[in-house]
Amino acid sequence: MNEFSDDIIFIHRSSDDTDKEFHATVGHIEDILIEDKFLELHNDFMEKHWQEFEESEENKFIYTDIFKEYQATIEKYIEEELGKKVKDFNMLAFEEELKKRPNELDSGIFDLLSTFTDFIQFKMKFLDYKAMKEGNTIDFSNDFCVSKYVLIGDK
Amino acid sequence: MKQKEKEIRILMLGLDNAGKTTILKKFNGEDINTISPTLGFNIKTLEHRGFKLNMWDVGGQKSLRSYWRNYFECTDGLIWVVDSADKRRLKDCKAELHILLQEERLSGATLLVFANKRDLPGACNIEELRDILDLDEIKSHHWHIIWCSAVTGENLLQGIDWLISDIATRIFTLD
Ligand SMILES: Nc1nc2c(ncn2[C@@H]2O[C@H](COP(=O)(O)OP(=O)(O)OP(=O)(O)O)[C@@H](O)[C@H]2O)c(=O)[nH]1
Ligand SMILES: [Mg+2]
């Protein structure tokens, strides 16, 4: 067994075009996420809004505005960058494809992508960030971290 | 291959104090004794009959109703909660409901009216409410009214089950 054993259990061999396209797109996303420009944009966004968030179960209306802004900036940025790299890229179609393969991705990427469509994931991301900012945690694993996605066929 | 999970988005609205949050919590098996008026919104995701229900409950105070529209998008089912013992405000309740039903973004939603607080003495019955709320005028949506009590939990499941089966036959028939 090696460090990638978790991946190996779930990954199917890429046999058809959809698979190949999907994996190529994921590779591009990984590249985008580690670029300084993205990290800065992302960091600015989190810094601007985290203080609005509270640990309570009920949600404030302003969360919805922030969620929309998040989609309009962070998600849009990734979508545009992908558009430059992938011909006829369609974010919605990709997210649909992603939902069918929850176990195929590095969980960092999957978690990030799910924050674009799932409000609860989005809120949790901010609460985690808040906890980190307030020093309530020494666990930085929720910080942006992308490890390389590995495909059996590639090795 | 695992079948894609069937997701249903349900929006729960109604005047303040109707019992929306209590219904949501009761349905989810949570304590209902410490609920205060909702100033924002609540979301619960429940698994029920093989469906994943995303239930949205938005505060109903007059000053908050202008925010409702931010939650219309992609709604499969609308639950309109009525305090059937609050006869004084039923006119207001009817007006708000009929305004909602004109919303373009809710045009594809199934409507369930919960006549809540049936356990209170003096609560209107279904026939009275159907009349006062002008439900028979509704031609634009599939609708159904059922009495319930969020406190005792009576009929909550029956209502939700009707809603789900109506939605399911509309949107999942191709599967
Ligand atoms: N007797 C009785 N009381 C109920 C019932 N459902 C809710 N209540 C009470 O009605 C009050 C209002 O309930 P909520 O659930 O907060 O009402 P809401 O519709 O969420 O109100 P807003 O958040 O202001 O929009 C609470 O005190 C509940 O305990 C019921 O079926 N029977
Ligand atoms: Mg409430």
PDB file of N, CA and C in Angstrom, chain B residues 6-13 20 23-24 27 41-49 51-58 68 71-81 106 108-114 156-168 170-172:
ATOM      1  N   LYS B   6     -31.736  11.926  -5.504  1.00  0.00           N
ATOM      2  CA  LYS B   6     -32.794  12.815  -5.932  1.00  0.00           C
ATOM      3  C   LYS B   6     -32.984  13.938  -4.923  1.00  0.00           C
ATOM      4  N   GLU B   7     -32.693  15.118  -5.368  1.00  0.00           N
ATOM      5  CA  GLU B   7     -32.777  16.271  -4.480  1.00  0.00           C
ATOM      6  C   GLU B   7     -34.038  17.081  -4.733  1.00  0.00           C
ATOM      7  N   ILE B   8     -34.648  17.494  -3.642  1.00  0.00           N
ATOM      8  CA  ILE B   8     -35.843  18.321  -3.756  1.00  0.00           C
ATOM      9  C   ILE B   8     -35.653  19.557  -2.891  1.00  0.00           C
ATOM     10  N   ARG B   9     -35.930  20.704  -3.469  1.00  0.00           N
ATOM     11  CA  ARG B   9     -35.788  21.937  -2.706  1.00  0.00           C
ATOM     12  C   ARG B   9     -37.169  22.433  -2.291  1.00  0.00           C
ATOM     13  N   ILE B  10     -37.324  22.597  -0.992  1.00  0.00           N
ATOM     14  CA  ILE B  10     -38.610  23.014  -0.442  1.00  0.00           C
ATOM     15  C   ILE B  10     -38.456  24.349   0.281  1.00  0.00           C
ATOM     16  N   LEU B  11     -39.337  25.273  -0.051  1.00  0.00           N
ATOM     17  CA  LEU B  11     -39.302  26.593   0.589  1.00  0.00           C
ATOM     18  C   LEU B  11     -40.528  26.734   1.470  1.00  0.00           C
ATOM     19  N   MET B  12     -40.291  27.076   2.739  1.00  0.00           N
ATOM     20  CA  MET B  12     -41.389  27.178   3.683  1.00  0.00           C
ATOM     21  C   MET B  12     -41.599  28.643   4.059  1.00  0.00           C
ATOM     22  N   LEU B  13     -42.786  29.163   3.742  1.00  0.00           N
ATOM     23  CA  LEU B  13     -43.080  30.563   4.022  1.00  0.00           C
ATOM     24  C   LEU B  13     -44.430  30.672   4.713  1.00  0.00           C
ATOM     25  N   LYS B  20     -43.550  27.853  11.235  1.00  0.00           N
ATOM     26  CA  LYS B  20     -42.632  27.304  10.219  1.00  0.00           C
ATOM     27  C   LYS B  20     -41.409  26.628  10.839  1.00  0.00           C
ATOM     28  N   ILE B  23     -42.270  23.510  12.719  1.00  0.00           N
ATOM     29  CA  ILE B  23     -42.505  22.379  11.816  1.00  0.00           C
ATOM     30  C   ILE B  23     -41.180  21.780  11.367  1.00  0.00           C
ATOM     31  N   LEU B  24     -40.266  22.659  10.973  1.00  0.00           N
ATOM     32  CA  LEU B  24     -38.967  22.201  10.476  1.00  0.00           C
ATOM     33  C   LEU B  24     -38.229  21.382  11.539  1.00  0.00           C
ATOM     34  N   PHE B  27     -40.070  18.069  12.438  1.00  0.00           N
ATOM     35  CA  PHE B  27     -39.870  17.104  11.367  1.00  0.00           C
ATOM     36  C   PHE B  27     -38.480  16.495  11.434  1.00  0.00           C
ATOM     37  N   PHE B  41     -32.846  33.068   8.117  1.00  0.00           N
ATOM     38  CA  PHE B  41     -33.436  31.848   7.562  1.00  0.00           C
ATOM     39  C   PHE B  41     -32.733  30.610   8.107  1.00  0.00           C
ATOM     40  N   ASN B  42     -33.439  29.502   8.042  1.00  0.00           N
ATOM     41  CA  ASN B  42     -32.880  28.210   8.469  1.00  0.00           C
ATOM     42  C   ASN B  42     -32.867  27.250   7.291  1.00  0.00           C
ATOM     43  N   ILE B  43     -31.911  26.355   7.305  1.00  0.00           N
ATOM     44  CA  ILE B  43     -31.874  25.311   6.277  1.00  0.00           C
ATOM     45  C   ILE B  43     -31.672  23.976   6.964  1.00  0.00           C
ATOM     46  N   LYS B  44     -32.422  22.998   6.534  1.00  0.00           N
ATOM     47  CA  LYS B  44     -32.169  21.635   7.008  1.00  0.00           C
ATOM     48  C   LYS B  44     -32.183  20.707   5.813  1.00  0.00           C
ATOM     49  N   THR B  45     -31.265  19.772   5.850  1.00  0.00           N
ATOM     50  CA  THR B  45     -31.236  18.762   4.796  1.00  0.00           C
ATOM     51  C   THR B  45     -31.633  17.441   5.413  1.00  0.00           C
ATOM     52  N   LEU B  46     -32.707  16.877   4.894  1.00  0.00           N
ATOM     53  CA  LEU B  46     -33.223  15.638   5.469  1.00  0.00           C
ATOM     54  C   LEU B  46     -33.303  14.552   4.415  1.00  0.00           C
ATOM     55  N   GLU B  47     -33.062  13.342   4.845  1.00  0.00           N
ATOM     56  CA  GLU B  47     -33.265  12.202   3.958  1.00  0.00           C
ATOM     57  C   GLU B  47     -34.645  11.663   4.257  1.00  0.00           C
ATOM     58  N   HIS B  48     -35.445  11.518   3.221  1.00  0.00           N
ATOM     59  CA  HIS B  48     -36.792  11.008   3.440  1.00  0.00           C
ATOM     60  C   HIS B  48     -37.259  10.250   2.210  1.00  0.00           C
ATOM     61  N   ARG B  49     -37.666   8.999   2.417  1.00  0.00           N
ATOM     62  CA  ARG B  49     -38.159   8.170   1.311  1.00  0.00           C
ATOM     63  C   ARG B  49     -37.228   8.171   0.097  1.00  0.00           C
ATOM     64  N   PHE B  51     -35.315  10.457  -0.896  1.00  0.00           N
ATOM     65  CA  PHE B  51     -35.056  11.779  -1.442  1.00  0.00           C
ATOM     66  C   PHE B  51     -34.211  12.579  -0.462  1.00  0.00           C
ATOM     67  N   LYS B  52     -33.460  13.494  -1.023  1.00  0.00           N
ATOM     68  CA  LYS B  52     -32.732  14.434  -0.178  1.00  0.00           C
ATOM     69  C   LYS B  52     -33.511  15.743  -0.206  1.00  0.00           C
ATOM     70  N   LEU B  53     -34.099  16.091   0.933  1.00  0.00           N
ATOM     71  CA  LEU B  53     -34.924  17.295   0.989  1.00  0.00           C
ATOM     72  C   LEU B  53     -34.104  18.459   1.536  1.00  0.00           C
ATOM     73  N   ASN B  54     -33.986  19.496   0.742  1.00  0.00           N
ATOM     74  CA  ASN B  54     -33.356  20.717   1.234  1.00  0.00           C
ATOM     75  C   ASN B  54     -34.462  21.678   1.604  1.00  0.00           C
ATOM     76  N   MET B  55     -34.661  21.853   2.924  1.00  0.00           N
ATOM     77  CA  MET B  55     -35.786  22.664   3.376  1.00  0.00           C
ATOM     78  C   MET B  55     -35.314  24.033   3.853  1.00  0.00           C
ATOM     79  N   TRP B  56     -35.905  25.049   3.283  1.00  0.00           N
ATOM     80  CA  TRP B  56     -35.550  26.432   3.605  1.00  0.00           C
ATOM     81  C   TRP B  56     -36.714  27.081   4.330  1.00  0.00           C
ATOM     82  N   ASP B  57     -36.433  27.681   5.466  1.00  0.00           N
ATOM     83  CA  ASP B  57     -37.460  28.330   6.284  1.00  0.00           C
ATOM     84  C   ASP B  57     -37.019  29.776   6.497  1.00  0.00           C
ATOM     85  N   VAL B  58     -37.802  30.708   5.981  1.00  0.00           N
ATOM     86  CA  VAL B  58     -37.403  32.115   6.044  1.00  0.00           C
ATOM     87  C   VAL B  58     -38.337  32.856   7.004  1.00  0.00           C
ATOM     88  N   TRP B  68     -37.903  37.332   0.966  1.00  0.00           N
ATOM     89  CA  TRP B  68     -38.346  36.008   0.501  1.00  0.00           C
ATOM     90  C   TRP B  68     -37.887  35.733  -0.916  1.00  0.00           C
ATOM     91  N   TYR B  71     -35.010  33.606  -2.169  1.00  0.00           N
ATOM     92  CA  TYR B  71     -34.986  32.155  -1.942  1.00  0.00           C
ATOM     93  C   TYR B  71     -35.916  31.396  -2.886  1.00  0.00           C
ATOM     94  N   PHE B  72     -36.456  32.094  -3.885  1.00  0.00           N
ATOM     95  CA  PHE B  72     -37.402  31.448  -4.806  1.00  0.00           C
ATOM     96  C   PHE B  72     -36.736  30.474  -5.775  1.00  0.00           C
ATOM     97  N   GLU B  73     -35.543  30.833  -6.206  1.00  0.00           N
ATOM     98  CA  GLU B  73     -34.867  30.102  -7.279  1.00  0.00           C
ATOM     99  C   GLU B  73     -34.847  28.584  -7.039  1.00  0.00           C
ATOM    100  N   CYS B  74     -35.183  27.836  -8.058  1.00  0.00           N
ATOM    101  CA  CYS B  74     -35.065  26.365  -8.034  1.00  0.00           C
ATOM    102  C   CYS B  74     -35.990  25.665  -7.040  1.00  0.00           C
ATOM    103  N   THR B  75     -37.011  26.353  -6.563  1.00  0.00           N
ATOM    104  CA  THR B  75     -37.912  25.729  -5.591  1.00  0.00           C
ATOM    105  C   THR B  75     -38.838  24.710  -6.266  1.00  0.00           C
ATOM    106  N   ASP B  76     -38.825  23.489  -5.740  1.00  0.00           N
ATOM    107  CA  ASP B  76     -39.707  22.442  -6.270  1.00  0.00           C
ATOM    108  C   ASP B  76     -41.040  22.426  -5.532  1.00  0.00           C
ATOM    109  N   GLY B  77     -40.962  22.715  -4.229  1.00  0.00           N
ATOM    110  CA  GLY B  77     -42.172  22.664  -3.420  1.00  0.00           C
ATOM    111  C   GLY B  77     -42.252  23.865  -2.490  1.00  0.00           C
ATOM    112  N   LEU B  78     -43.431  24.482  -2.456  1.00  0.00           N
ATOM    113  CA  LEU B  78     -43.646  25.611  -1.559  1.00  0.00           C
ATOM    114  C   LEU B  78     -44.592  25.146  -0.459  1.00  0.00           C
ATOM    115  N   ILE B  79     -44.168  25.328   0.788  1.00  0.00           N
ATOM    116  CA  ILE B  79     -45.077  25.027   1.899  1.00  0.00           C
ATOM    117  C   ILE B  79     -45.523  26.353   2.490  1.00  0.00           C
ATOM    118  N   TRP B  80     -46.810  26.573   2.467  1.00  0.00           N
ATOM    119  CA  TRP B  80     -47.356  27.802   3.036  1.00  0.00           C
ATOM    120  C   TRP B  80     -47.964  27.433   4.390  1.00  0.00           C
ATOM    121  N   VAL B  81     -47.400  27.980   5.450  1.00  0.00           N
ATOM    122  CA  VAL B  81     -47.843  27.609   6.786  1.00  0.00           C
ATOM    123  C   VAL B  81     -48.804  28.675   7.329  1.00  0.00           C
ATOM    124  N   LEU B 106     -41.590  30.916  -8.979  1.00  0.00           N
ATOM    125  CA  LEU B 106     -42.249  29.845  -8.205  1.00  0.00           C
ATOM    126  C   LEU B 106     -43.276  29.118  -9.061  1.00  0.00           C
ATOM    127  N   GLY B 108     -43.181  26.855 -11.161  1.00  0.00           N
ATOM    128  CA  GLY B 108     -43.089  25.404 -11.309  1.00  0.00           C
ATOM    129  C   GLY B 108     -43.215  24.646 -10.005  1.00  0.00           C
ATOM    130  N   ALA B 109     -43.555  25.335  -8.931  1.00  0.00           N
ATOM    131  CA  ALA B 109     -43.558  24.672  -7.619  1.00  0.00           C
ATOM    132  C   ALA B 109     -44.929  24.119  -7.251  1.00  0.00           C
ATOM    133  N   THR B 110     -44.910  22.992  -6.584  1.00  0.00           N
ATOM    134  CA  THR B 110     -46.129  22.426  -6.010  1.00  0.00           C
ATOM    135  C   THR B 110     -46.402  23.133  -4.680  1.00  0.00           C
ATOM    136  N   LEU B 111     -47.663  23.408  -4.398  1.00  0.00           N
ATOM    137  CA  LEU B 111     -48.008  24.127  -3.165  1.00  0.00           C
ATOM    138  C   LEU B 111     -48.686  23.215  -2.150  1.00  0.00           C
ATOM    139  N   LEU B 112     -48.120  23.193  -0.948  1.00  0.00           N
ATOM    140  CA  LEU B 112     -48.778  22.512   0.168  1.00  0.00           C
ATOM    141  C   LEU B 112     -49.135  23.566   1.214  1.00  0.00           C
ATOM    142  N   VAL B 113     -50.402  23.625   1.594  1.00  0.00           N
ATOM    143  CA  VAL B 113     -50.801  24.542   2.660  1.00  0.00           C
ATOM    144  C   VAL B 113     -50.946  23.737   3.948  1.00  0.00           C
ATOM    145  N   PHE B 114     -50.145  24.088   4.928  1.00  0.00           N
ATOM    146  CA  PHE B 114     -50.261  23.456   6.234  1.00  0.00           C
ATOM    147  C   PHE B 114     -51.166  24.324   7.103  1.00  0.00           C
ATOM    148  N   LEU B 156     -47.776  15.985   9.950  1.00  0.00           N
ATOM    149  CA  LEU B 156     -46.609  16.575   9.273  1.00  0.00           C
ATOM    150  C   LEU B 156     -46.102  15.646   8.178  1.00  0.00           C
ATOM    151  N   LEU B 157     -45.966  14.383   8.523  1.00  0.00           N
ATOM    152  CA  LEU B 157     -45.478  13.413   7.546  1.00  0.00           C
ATOM    153  C   LEU B 157     -46.416  13.265   6.357  1.00  0.00           C
ATOM    154  N   GLN B 158     -47.698  13.213   6.658  1.00  0.00           N
ATOM    155  CA  GLN B 158     -48.683  13.060   5.583  1.00  0.00           C
ATOM    156  C   GLN B 158     -48.570  14.216   4.600  1.00  0.00           C
ATOM    157  N   GLY B 159     -48.419  15.418   5.149  1.00  0.00           N
ATOM    158  CA  GLY B 159     -48.292  16.595   4.284  1.00  0.00           C
ATOM    159  C   GLY B 159     -47.056  16.523   3.408  1.00  0.00           C
ATOM    160  N   ILE B 160     -45.933  16.245   4.035  1.00  0.00           N
ATOM    161  CA  ILE B 160     -44.673  16.180   3.296  1.00  0.00           C
ATOM    162  C   ILE B 160     -44.729  15.063   2.246  1.00  0.00           C
ATOM    163  N   ASP B 161     -45.325  13.953   2.625  1.00  0.00           N
ATOM    164  CA  ASP B 161     -45.416  12.833   1.675  1.00  0.00           C
ATOM    165  C   ASP B 161     -46.242  13.208   0.443  1.00  0.00           C
ATOM    166  N   TRP B 162     -47.332  13.927   0.670  1.00  0.00           N
ATOM    167  CA  TRP B 162     -48.118  14.366  -0.484  1.00  0.00           C
ATOM    168  C   TRP B 162     -47.264  15.250  -1.391  1.00  0.00           C
ATOM    169  N   LEU B 163     -46.554  16.183  -0.749  1.00  0.00           N
ATOM    170  CA  LEU B 163     -45.732  17.126  -1.500  1.00  0.00           C
ATOM    171  C   LEU B 163     -44.676  16.392  -2.328  1.00  0.00           C
ATOM    172  N   ILE B 164     -43.983  15.481  -1.676  1.00  0.00           N
ATOM    173  CA  ILE B 164     -42.924  14.755  -2.367  1.00  0.00           C
ATOM    174  C   ILE B 164     -43.477  13.937  -3.528  1.00  0.00           C
ATOM    175  N   SER B 165     -44.601  13.280  -3.295  1.00  0.00           N
ATOM    176  CA  SER B 165     -45.078  12.430  -4.387  1.00  0.00           C
ATOM    177  C   SER B 165     -45.567  13.276  -5.547  1.00  0.00           C
ATOM    178  N   ASP B 166     -46.141  14.434  -5.256  1.00  0.00           N
ATOM    179  CA  ASP B 166     -46.544  15.292  -6.371  1.00  0.00           C
ATOM    180  C   ASP B 166     -45.326  15.770  -7.157  1.00  0.00           C
ATOM    181  N   ILE B 167     -44.317  16.199  -6.436  1.00  0.00           N
ATOM    182  CA  ILE B 167     -43.097  16.680  -7.095  1.00  0.00           C
ATOM    183  C   ILE B 167     -42.439  15.541  -7.873  1.00  0.00           C
ATOM    184  N   ALA B 168     -42.361  14.389  -7.230  1.00  0.00           N
ATOM    185  CA  ALA B 168     -41.680  13.262  -7.854  1.00  0.00           C
ATOM    186  C   ALA B 168     -42.349  12.854  -9.167  1.00  0.00           C
ATOM    187  N   ARG B 170     -43.941  14.771 -11.073  1.00  0.00           N
ATOM    188  CA  ARG B 170     -43.722  15.828 -12.066  1.00  0.00           C
ATOM    189  C   ARG B 170     -42.306  15.818 -12.628  1.00  0.00           C
ATOM    190  N   ILE B 171     -41.313  15.703 -11.731  1.00  0.00           N
ATOM    191  CA  ILE B 171     -39.951  15.928 -12.221  1.00  0.00           C
ATOM    192  C   ILE B 171     -39.067  14.706 -12.328  1.00  0.00           C
ATOM    193  N   PHE B 172     -39.456  13.601 -11.715  1.00  0.00           N
ATOM    194  CA  PHE B 172     -38.562  12.449 -11.792  1.00  0.00           C
ATOM    195  C   PHE B 172     -39.111  11.310 -12.629  1.00  0.00           C
TER     196      PHE B 172
END
